[in-house]
Short mmCIF file of C-alpha atoms in Angstrom, two decimals:
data_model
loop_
_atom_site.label_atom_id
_atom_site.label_comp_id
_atom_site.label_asym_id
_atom_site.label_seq_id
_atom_site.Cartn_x
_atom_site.Cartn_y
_atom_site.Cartn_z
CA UNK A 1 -8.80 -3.49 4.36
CA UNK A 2 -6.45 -1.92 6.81
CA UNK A 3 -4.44 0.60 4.63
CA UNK A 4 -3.39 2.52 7.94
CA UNK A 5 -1.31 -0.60 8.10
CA UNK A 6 2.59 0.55 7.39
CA UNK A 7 4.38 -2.48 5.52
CA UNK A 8 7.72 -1.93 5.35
CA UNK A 9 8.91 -2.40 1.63
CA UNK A 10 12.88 -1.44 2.43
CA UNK A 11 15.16 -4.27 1.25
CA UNK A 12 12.26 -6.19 -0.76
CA UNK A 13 13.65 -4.96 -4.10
CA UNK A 14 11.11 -2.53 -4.24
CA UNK A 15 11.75 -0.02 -6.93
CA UNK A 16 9.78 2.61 -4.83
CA UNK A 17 11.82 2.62 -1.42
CA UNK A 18 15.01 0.57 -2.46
CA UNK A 19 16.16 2.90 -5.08
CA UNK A 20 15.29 6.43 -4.00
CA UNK A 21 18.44 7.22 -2.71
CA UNK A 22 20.57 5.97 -6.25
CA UNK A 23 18.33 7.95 -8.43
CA UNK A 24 17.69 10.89 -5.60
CA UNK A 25 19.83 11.14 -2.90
CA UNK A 26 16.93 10.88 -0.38
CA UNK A 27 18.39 8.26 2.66
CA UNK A 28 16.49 5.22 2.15
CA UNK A 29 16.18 5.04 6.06
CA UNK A 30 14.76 8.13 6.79
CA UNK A 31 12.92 9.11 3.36
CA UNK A 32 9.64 8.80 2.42
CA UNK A 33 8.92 7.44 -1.13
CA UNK A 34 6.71 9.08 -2.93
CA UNK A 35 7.83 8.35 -7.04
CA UNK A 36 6.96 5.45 -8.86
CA UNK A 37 3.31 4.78 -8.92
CA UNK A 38 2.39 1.50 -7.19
CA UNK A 39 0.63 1.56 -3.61
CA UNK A 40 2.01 0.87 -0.03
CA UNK A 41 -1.61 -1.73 0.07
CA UNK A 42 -1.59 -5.34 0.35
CA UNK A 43 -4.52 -6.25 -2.55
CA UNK A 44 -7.35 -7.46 -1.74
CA UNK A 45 -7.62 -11.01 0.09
CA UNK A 46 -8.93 -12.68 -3.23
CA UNK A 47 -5.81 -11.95 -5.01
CA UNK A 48 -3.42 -13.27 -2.39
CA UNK A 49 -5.86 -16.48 -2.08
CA UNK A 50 -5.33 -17.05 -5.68
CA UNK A 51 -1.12 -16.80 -5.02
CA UNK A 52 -1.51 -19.19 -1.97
CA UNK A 53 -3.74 -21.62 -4.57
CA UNK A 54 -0.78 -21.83 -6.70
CA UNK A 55 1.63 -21.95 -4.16
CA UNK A 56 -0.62 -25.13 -2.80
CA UNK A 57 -0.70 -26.77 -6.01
CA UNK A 58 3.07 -26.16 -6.71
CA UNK A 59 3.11 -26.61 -10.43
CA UNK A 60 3.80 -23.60 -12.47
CA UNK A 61 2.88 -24.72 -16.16
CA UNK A 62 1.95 -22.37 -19.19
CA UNK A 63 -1.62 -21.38 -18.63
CA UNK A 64 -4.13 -22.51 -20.64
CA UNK A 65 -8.05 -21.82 -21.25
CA UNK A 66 -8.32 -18.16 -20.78
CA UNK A 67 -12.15 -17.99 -21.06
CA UNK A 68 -12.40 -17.57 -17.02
CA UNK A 69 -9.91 -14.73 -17.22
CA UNK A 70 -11.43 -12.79 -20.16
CA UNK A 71 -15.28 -13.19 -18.50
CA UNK A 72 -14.02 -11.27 -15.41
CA UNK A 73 -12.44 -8.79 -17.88
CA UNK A 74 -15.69 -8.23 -19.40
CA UNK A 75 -17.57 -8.57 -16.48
CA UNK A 76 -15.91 -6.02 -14.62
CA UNK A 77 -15.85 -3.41 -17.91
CA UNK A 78 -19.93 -3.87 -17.83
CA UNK A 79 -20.48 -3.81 -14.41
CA UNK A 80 -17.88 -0.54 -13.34
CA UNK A 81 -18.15 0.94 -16.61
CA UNK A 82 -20.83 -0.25 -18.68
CA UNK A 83 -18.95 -1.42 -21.79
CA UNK A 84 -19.71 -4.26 -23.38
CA UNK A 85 -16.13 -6.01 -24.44
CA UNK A 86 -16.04 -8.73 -27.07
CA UNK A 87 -13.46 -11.51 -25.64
CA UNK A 88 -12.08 -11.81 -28.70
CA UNK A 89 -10.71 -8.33 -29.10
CA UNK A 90 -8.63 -9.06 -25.80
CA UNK A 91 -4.88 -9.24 -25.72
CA UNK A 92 -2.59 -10.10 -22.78
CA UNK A 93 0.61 -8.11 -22.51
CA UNK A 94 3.16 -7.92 -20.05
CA UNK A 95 1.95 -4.53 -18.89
CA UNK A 96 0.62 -1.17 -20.55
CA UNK A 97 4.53 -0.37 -21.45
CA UNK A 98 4.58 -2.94 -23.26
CA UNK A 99 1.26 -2.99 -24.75
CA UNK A 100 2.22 0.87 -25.15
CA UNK A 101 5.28 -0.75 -27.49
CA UNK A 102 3.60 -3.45 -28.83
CA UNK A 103 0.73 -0.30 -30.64
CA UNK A 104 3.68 1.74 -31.51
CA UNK A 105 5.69 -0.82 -33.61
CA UNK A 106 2.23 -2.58 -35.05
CA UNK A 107 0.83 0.41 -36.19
CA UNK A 108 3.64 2.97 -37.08
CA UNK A 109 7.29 2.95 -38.77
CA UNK A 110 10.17 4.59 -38.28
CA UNK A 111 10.32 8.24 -38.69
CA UNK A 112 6.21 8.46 -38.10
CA UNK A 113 5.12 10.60 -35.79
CA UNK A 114 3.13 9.91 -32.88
CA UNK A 115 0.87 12.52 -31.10
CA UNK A 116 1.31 13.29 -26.87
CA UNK A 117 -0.60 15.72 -24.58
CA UNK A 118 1.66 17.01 -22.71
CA UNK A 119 2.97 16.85 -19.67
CA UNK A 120 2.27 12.84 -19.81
CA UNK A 121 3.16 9.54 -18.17
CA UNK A 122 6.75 9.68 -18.79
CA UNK A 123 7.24 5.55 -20.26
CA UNK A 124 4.98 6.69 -23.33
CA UNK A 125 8.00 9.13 -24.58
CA UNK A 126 10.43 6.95 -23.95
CA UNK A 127 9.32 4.09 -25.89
CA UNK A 128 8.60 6.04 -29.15
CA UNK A 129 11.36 7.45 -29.04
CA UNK A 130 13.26 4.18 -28.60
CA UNK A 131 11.30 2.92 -31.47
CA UNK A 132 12.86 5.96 -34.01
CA UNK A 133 9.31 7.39 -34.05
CA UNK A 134 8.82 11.37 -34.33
CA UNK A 135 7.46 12.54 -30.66
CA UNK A 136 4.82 15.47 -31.42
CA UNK A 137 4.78 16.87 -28.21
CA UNK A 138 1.42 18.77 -28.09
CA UNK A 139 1.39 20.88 -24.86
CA UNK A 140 -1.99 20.90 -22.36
CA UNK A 141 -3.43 24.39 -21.38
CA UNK A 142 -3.17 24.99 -17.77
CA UNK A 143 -5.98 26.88 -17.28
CA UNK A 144 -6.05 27.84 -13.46
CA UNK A 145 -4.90 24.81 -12.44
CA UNK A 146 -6.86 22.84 -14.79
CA UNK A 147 -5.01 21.01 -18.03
CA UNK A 148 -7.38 21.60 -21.09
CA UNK A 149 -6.47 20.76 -24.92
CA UNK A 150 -6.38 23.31 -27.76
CA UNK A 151 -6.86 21.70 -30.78
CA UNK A 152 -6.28 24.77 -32.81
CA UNK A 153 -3.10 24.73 -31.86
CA UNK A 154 -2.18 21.20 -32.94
CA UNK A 155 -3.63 20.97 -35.27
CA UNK A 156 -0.95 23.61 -36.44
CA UNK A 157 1.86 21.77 -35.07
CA UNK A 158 0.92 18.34 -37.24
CA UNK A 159 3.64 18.00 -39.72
CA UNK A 160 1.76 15.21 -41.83
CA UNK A 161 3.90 12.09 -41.09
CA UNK A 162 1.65 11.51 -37.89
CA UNK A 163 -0.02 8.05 -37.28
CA UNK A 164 -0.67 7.73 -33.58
CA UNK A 165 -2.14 9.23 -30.81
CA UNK A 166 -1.46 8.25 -27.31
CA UNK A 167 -4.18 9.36 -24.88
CA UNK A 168 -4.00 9.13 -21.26
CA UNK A 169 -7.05 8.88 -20.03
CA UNK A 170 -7.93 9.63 -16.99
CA UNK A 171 -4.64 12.13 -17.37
CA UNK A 172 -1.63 11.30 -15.15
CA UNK A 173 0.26 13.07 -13.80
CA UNK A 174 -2.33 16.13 -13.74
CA UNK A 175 -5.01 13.70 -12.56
CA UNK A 176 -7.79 15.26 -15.09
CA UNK A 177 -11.15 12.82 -16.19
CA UNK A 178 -11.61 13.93 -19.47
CA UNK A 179 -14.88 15.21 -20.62
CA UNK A 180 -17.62 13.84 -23.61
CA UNK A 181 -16.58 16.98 -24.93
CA UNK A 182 -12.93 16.56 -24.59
CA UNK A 183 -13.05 13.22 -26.00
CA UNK A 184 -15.18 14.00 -28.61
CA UNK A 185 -12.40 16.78 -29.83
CA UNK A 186 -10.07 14.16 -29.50
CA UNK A 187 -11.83 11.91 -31.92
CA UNK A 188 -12.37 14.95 -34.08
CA UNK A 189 -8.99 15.60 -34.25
CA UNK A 190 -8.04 12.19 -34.86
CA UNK A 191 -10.21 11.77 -37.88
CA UNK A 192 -8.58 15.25 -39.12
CA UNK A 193 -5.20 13.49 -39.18
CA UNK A 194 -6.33 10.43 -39.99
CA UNK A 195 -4.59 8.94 -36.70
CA UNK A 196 -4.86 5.66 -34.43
CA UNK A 197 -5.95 6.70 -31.19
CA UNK A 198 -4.54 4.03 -28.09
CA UNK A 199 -6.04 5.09 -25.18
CA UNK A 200 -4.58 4.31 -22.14
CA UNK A 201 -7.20 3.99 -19.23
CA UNK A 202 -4.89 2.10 -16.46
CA UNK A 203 -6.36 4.94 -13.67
CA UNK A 204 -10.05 4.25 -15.26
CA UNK A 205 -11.18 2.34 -11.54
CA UNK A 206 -9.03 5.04 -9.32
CA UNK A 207 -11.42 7.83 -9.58
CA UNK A 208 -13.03 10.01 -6.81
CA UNK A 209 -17.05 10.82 -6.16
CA UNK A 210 -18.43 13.28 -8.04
CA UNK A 211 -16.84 12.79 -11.22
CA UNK A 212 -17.69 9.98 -13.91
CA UNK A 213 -14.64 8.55 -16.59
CA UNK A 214 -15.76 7.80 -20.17
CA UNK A 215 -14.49 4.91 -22.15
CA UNK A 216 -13.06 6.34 -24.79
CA UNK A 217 -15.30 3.34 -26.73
CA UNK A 218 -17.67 5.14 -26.00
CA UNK A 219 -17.81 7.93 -28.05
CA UNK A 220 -19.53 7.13 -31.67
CA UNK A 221 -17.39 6.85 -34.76
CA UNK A 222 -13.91 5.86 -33.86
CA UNK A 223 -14.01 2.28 -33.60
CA UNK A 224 -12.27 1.56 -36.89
CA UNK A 225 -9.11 3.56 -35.09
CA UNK A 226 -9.16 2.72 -31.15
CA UNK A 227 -7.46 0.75 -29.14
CA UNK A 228 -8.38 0.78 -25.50
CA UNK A 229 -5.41 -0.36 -22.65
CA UNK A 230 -6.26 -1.36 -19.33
CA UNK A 231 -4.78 -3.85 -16.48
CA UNK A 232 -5.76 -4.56 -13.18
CA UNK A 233 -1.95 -3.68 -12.23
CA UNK A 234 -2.69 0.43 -10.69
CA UNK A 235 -6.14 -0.53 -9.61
CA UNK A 236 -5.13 -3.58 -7.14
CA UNK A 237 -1.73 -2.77 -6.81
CA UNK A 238 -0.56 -5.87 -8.32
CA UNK A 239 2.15 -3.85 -10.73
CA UNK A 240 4.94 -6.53 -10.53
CA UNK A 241 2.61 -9.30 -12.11
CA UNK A 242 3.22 -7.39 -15.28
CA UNK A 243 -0.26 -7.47 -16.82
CA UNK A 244 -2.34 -5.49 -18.99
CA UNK A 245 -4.74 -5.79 -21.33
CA UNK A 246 -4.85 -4.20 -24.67
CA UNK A 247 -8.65 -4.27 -26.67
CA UNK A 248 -9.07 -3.93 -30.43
CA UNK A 249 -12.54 -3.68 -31.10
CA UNK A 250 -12.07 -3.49 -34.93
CA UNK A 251 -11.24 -6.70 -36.92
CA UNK A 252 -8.91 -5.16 -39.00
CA UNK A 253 -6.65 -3.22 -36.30
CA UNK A 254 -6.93 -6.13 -33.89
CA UNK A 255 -5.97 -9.01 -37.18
CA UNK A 256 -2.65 -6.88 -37.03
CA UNK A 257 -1.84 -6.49 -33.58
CA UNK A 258 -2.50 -10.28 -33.45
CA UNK A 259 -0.06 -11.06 -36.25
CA UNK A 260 2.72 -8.55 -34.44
CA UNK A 261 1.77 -10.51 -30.95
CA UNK A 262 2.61 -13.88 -32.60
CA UNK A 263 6.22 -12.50 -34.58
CA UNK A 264 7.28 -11.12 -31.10
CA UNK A 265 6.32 -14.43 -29.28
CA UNK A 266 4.34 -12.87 -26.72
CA UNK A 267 2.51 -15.02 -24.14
CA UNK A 268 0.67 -14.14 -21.46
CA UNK A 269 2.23 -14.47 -17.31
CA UNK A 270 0.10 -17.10 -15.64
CA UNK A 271 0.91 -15.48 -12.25
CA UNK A 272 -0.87 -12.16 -13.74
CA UNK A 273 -3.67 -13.96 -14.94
CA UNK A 274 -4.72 -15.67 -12.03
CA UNK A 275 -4.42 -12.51 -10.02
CA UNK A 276 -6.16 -10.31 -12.32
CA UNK A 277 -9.03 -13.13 -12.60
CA UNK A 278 -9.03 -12.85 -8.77
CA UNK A 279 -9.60 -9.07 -8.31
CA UNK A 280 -11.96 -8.29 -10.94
CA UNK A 281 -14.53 -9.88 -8.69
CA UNK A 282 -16.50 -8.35 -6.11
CA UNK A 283 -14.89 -8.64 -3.09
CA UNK A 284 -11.96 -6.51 -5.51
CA UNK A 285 -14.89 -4.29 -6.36
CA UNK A 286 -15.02 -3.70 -2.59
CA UNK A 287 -11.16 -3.54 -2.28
CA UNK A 288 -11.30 -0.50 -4.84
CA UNK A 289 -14.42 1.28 -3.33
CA UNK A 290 -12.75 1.14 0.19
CA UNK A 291 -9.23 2.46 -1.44
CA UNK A 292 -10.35 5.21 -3.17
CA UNK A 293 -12.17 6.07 -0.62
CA UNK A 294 -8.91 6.15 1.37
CA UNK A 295 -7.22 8.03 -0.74
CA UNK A 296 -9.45 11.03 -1.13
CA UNK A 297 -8.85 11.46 2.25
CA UNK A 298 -5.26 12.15 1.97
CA UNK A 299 -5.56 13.83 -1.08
CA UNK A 300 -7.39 16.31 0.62
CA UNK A 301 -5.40 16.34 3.87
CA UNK A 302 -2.21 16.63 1.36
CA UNK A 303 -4.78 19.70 -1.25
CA UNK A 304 -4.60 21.73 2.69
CA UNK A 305 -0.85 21.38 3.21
CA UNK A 306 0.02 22.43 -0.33
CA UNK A 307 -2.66 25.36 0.10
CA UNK A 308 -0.92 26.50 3.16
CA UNK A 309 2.51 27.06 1.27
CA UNK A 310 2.67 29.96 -0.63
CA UNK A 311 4.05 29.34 -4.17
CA UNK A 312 3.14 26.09 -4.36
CA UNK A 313 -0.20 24.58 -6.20
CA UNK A 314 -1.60 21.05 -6.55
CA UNK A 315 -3.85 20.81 -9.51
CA UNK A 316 -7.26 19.18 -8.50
CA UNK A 317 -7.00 15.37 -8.70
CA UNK A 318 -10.43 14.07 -10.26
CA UNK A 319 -8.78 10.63 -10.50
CA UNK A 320 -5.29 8.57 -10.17
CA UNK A 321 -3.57 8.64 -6.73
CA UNK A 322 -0.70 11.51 -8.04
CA UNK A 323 -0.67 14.72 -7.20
CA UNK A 324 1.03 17.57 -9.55
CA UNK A 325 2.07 20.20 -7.81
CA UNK A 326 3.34 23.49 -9.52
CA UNK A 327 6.38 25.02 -7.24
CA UNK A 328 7.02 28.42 -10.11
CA UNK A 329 5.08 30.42 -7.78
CA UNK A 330 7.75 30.41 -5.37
CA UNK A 331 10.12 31.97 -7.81
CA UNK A 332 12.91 29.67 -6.88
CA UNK A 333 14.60 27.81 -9.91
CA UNK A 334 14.33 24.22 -10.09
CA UNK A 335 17.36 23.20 -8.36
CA UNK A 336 16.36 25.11 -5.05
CA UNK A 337 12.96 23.74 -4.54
CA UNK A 338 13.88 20.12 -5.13
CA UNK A 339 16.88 20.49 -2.99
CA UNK A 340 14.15 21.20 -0.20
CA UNK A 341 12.22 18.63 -1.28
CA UNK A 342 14.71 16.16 -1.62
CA UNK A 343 17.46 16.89 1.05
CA UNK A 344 15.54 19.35 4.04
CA UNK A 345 12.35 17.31 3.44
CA UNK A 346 13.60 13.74 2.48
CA UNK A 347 11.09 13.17 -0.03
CA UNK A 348 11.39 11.16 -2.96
CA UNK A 349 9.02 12.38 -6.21
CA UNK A 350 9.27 12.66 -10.02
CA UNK A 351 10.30 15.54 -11.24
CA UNK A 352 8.19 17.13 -13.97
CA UNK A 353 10.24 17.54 -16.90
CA UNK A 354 10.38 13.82 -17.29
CA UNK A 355 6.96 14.21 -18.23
CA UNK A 356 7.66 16.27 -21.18
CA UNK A 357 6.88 20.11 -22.28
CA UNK A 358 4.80 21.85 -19.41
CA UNK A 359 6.18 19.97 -16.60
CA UNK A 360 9.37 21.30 -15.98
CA UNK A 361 8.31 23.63 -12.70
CA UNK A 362 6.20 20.59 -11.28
CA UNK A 363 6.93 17.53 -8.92
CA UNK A 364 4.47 14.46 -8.92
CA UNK A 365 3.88 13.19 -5.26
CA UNK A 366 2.23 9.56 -4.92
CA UNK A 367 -0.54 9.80 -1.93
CA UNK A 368 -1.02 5.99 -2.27
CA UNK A 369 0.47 5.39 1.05
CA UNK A 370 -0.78 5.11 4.79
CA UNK A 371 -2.24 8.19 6.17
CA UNK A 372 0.57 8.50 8.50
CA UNK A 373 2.84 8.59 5.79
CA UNK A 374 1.55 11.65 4.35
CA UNK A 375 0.76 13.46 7.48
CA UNK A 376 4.22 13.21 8.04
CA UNK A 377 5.15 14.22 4.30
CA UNK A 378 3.06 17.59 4.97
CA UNK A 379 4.83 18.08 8.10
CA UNK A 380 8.27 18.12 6.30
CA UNK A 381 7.03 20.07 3.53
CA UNK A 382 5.53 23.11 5.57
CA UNK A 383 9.37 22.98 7.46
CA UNK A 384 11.31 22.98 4.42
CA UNK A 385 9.19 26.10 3.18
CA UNK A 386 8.76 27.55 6.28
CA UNK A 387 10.16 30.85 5.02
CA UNK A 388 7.33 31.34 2.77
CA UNK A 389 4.91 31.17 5.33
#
């Protein structure tokens, strides 16, 4: 587990380094990419054992008999997060997008609306709004750098056509673990609208000491309108097997996602299955313990550089590896402070208002990288705001 170790990912059709300079002029040879949210770690050594088995065997057939796959699902939901999953309410998708897609077009119409805390994982916008669905974009409080919800307030913004609520839990990009409390008010409010909830825990293994996620199973009463999503893809950095998981618990909601699965044809990858089989083990329970690890480290080596800026203010990451850093304090308009970003410092990051209402004076910065790679963000950073200092 050497994630000092700098792989160089220029020219492998990597989304992340090959196409920062199309999208933001950063120089792929000098930049530093630090956008879409995979890792610049090799998995762990179980996963690439299980590639090499294939590539031994050299047959690459449908798969069949997934009972192996879904008892290392289940395992690793009892043993990391003490929920007992029922194999049967497993589906395979090709990723949380997807499964993302697959909830909104089982479970909604066109012209319904369907509920987002916002600023959210951009891909969950796009795709209802792809499908012809209503957004309700329900804006987070930022309460000294800390999102919280106000129900009160959407529940005055729900226009009645509402069927769906998207949760992202823990929160990317502002890298919150949601609360009992908070997740009972989310349930609460769900029931109040009668609404679905499809709660997306992808960052549920990526979270740092001292702070505990909750299943959203786990709070009492909402089976019969939850749908859990979670993939091994963000947690073991295996994002291009296109994999993810999406749990029904209730035998009505899961007879029609099943029925939707079969019209649209959907079968699982084998590729993703064998690797996801592969990590949720405990050598990948190592893997994660050792990467997190990792990553808190340049979180808070990245938390000092920000600090040092004024203007600029990274919320506190409880979980994910993306920070969400607020640059309105500097009272430069948008175009200024990513042109420093982008052009004086060379680095590549999302820009908030992709993320929907609340994000437009924020830039998400992936820390998922070797340490030298962010020591050497920070440097760039405190030159290209040197002024402020």
């Amino acid at each position: 587990m050497n994630f000092d170790e700098i792989i160089e990912r220029r020219g492998t059709h990597s989304a992340k380094w090959d196409m920062m300079e199309k999208i933001y002029g950063v120089p792929k040879d000098e930049g530093i990419a630090m956008w879409v949210a995979d890792m610049d770690f090799r998995p762990p050594e179980a996963v690439q054992k299980s590639l090499q088995g294939m590539l031994d065997h050299g047959i690459y057939g449908y798969y069949g008999d997934e009972g192996s796959y879904k008892d290392a699902i289940c395992w690793w939901m009892k043993t990391r997060h003490d929920w007992e999953v029922d194999p049967a309410a497993i589906f395979t998708t090709h990723g949380l997008v997807n499964g993302t897609a697959m909830c909104v077009d089982t479970f909604t119409k066109p012209g319904d609306g369907v509920v987002l805390f916002t600023p959210v994982y951009h891909a969950f916008a796009r795709v209802i709004r792809a499908a012809e669905r209503d957004l309700r974009e329900c804006p987070l409080v930022n309460n000294d750098g800390r999102y919280e919800m106000d129900f009160a307030a959407y529940d005055a913004m729900m226009q009645g056509n509402e069927k769906l609520l998207i949760l992202c839990s823990p929160h990317n990009p502002g890298g919150r673990v949601w609360t009992r409390e908070e997740l009972e008010g989310v349930a609460d409010f769900a029931r109040r609208h009668d609404l679905i909830i499809v709660s997306d825990e992808i960052h549920h293994d990526l979270v740092f000491p001292g702070t505990t996620h909750i299943p959203m199973t786990k709070v009492d009463g909402i089976e019969d309108r939850l749908v859990m999503m979670t993939a091994t893809t963000k947690t073991f950095n295996i994002a291009g097997s296109h994999s993810g998981n999406v749990i029904v618990p209730d035998p009505a909601l899961r007879a029609k996602f099943a029925a939707r699965m079969a019209a649209m044809g959907i079968s699982a990858n084998s590729f993703g299955i064998v690797m996801a089989e592969a990590a949720y083990s405990p050598e990948g329970a190592e893997w994660v313990d050792g990467v997190v690890a990792y990553i808190d480290e340049n979180r808070k080596l990245f938390d000092a550089t920000i600090a040092d800026i004024p203007g600029l203010a990274s919320m506190q990451m409880e979980a994910t590896y993306l920070a969400w850093v607020d640059f309105s304090g500097t009272g430069m308009d948008v175009a200024e402070y990513r042109r420093r970003v982008e052009k004086d410092a060379k680095l590549a990051v999302n820009h908030g208002e992709t993320f929907g209402k609340g994000g437009e004076t924020f830039l998400r910065f992936n820390l998922a990288t070797p340490r030298a790679h962010v020591e050497e963000a920070c440097a760039r950073l405190k030159a290209a705001f040197t002024d402020l200092q």
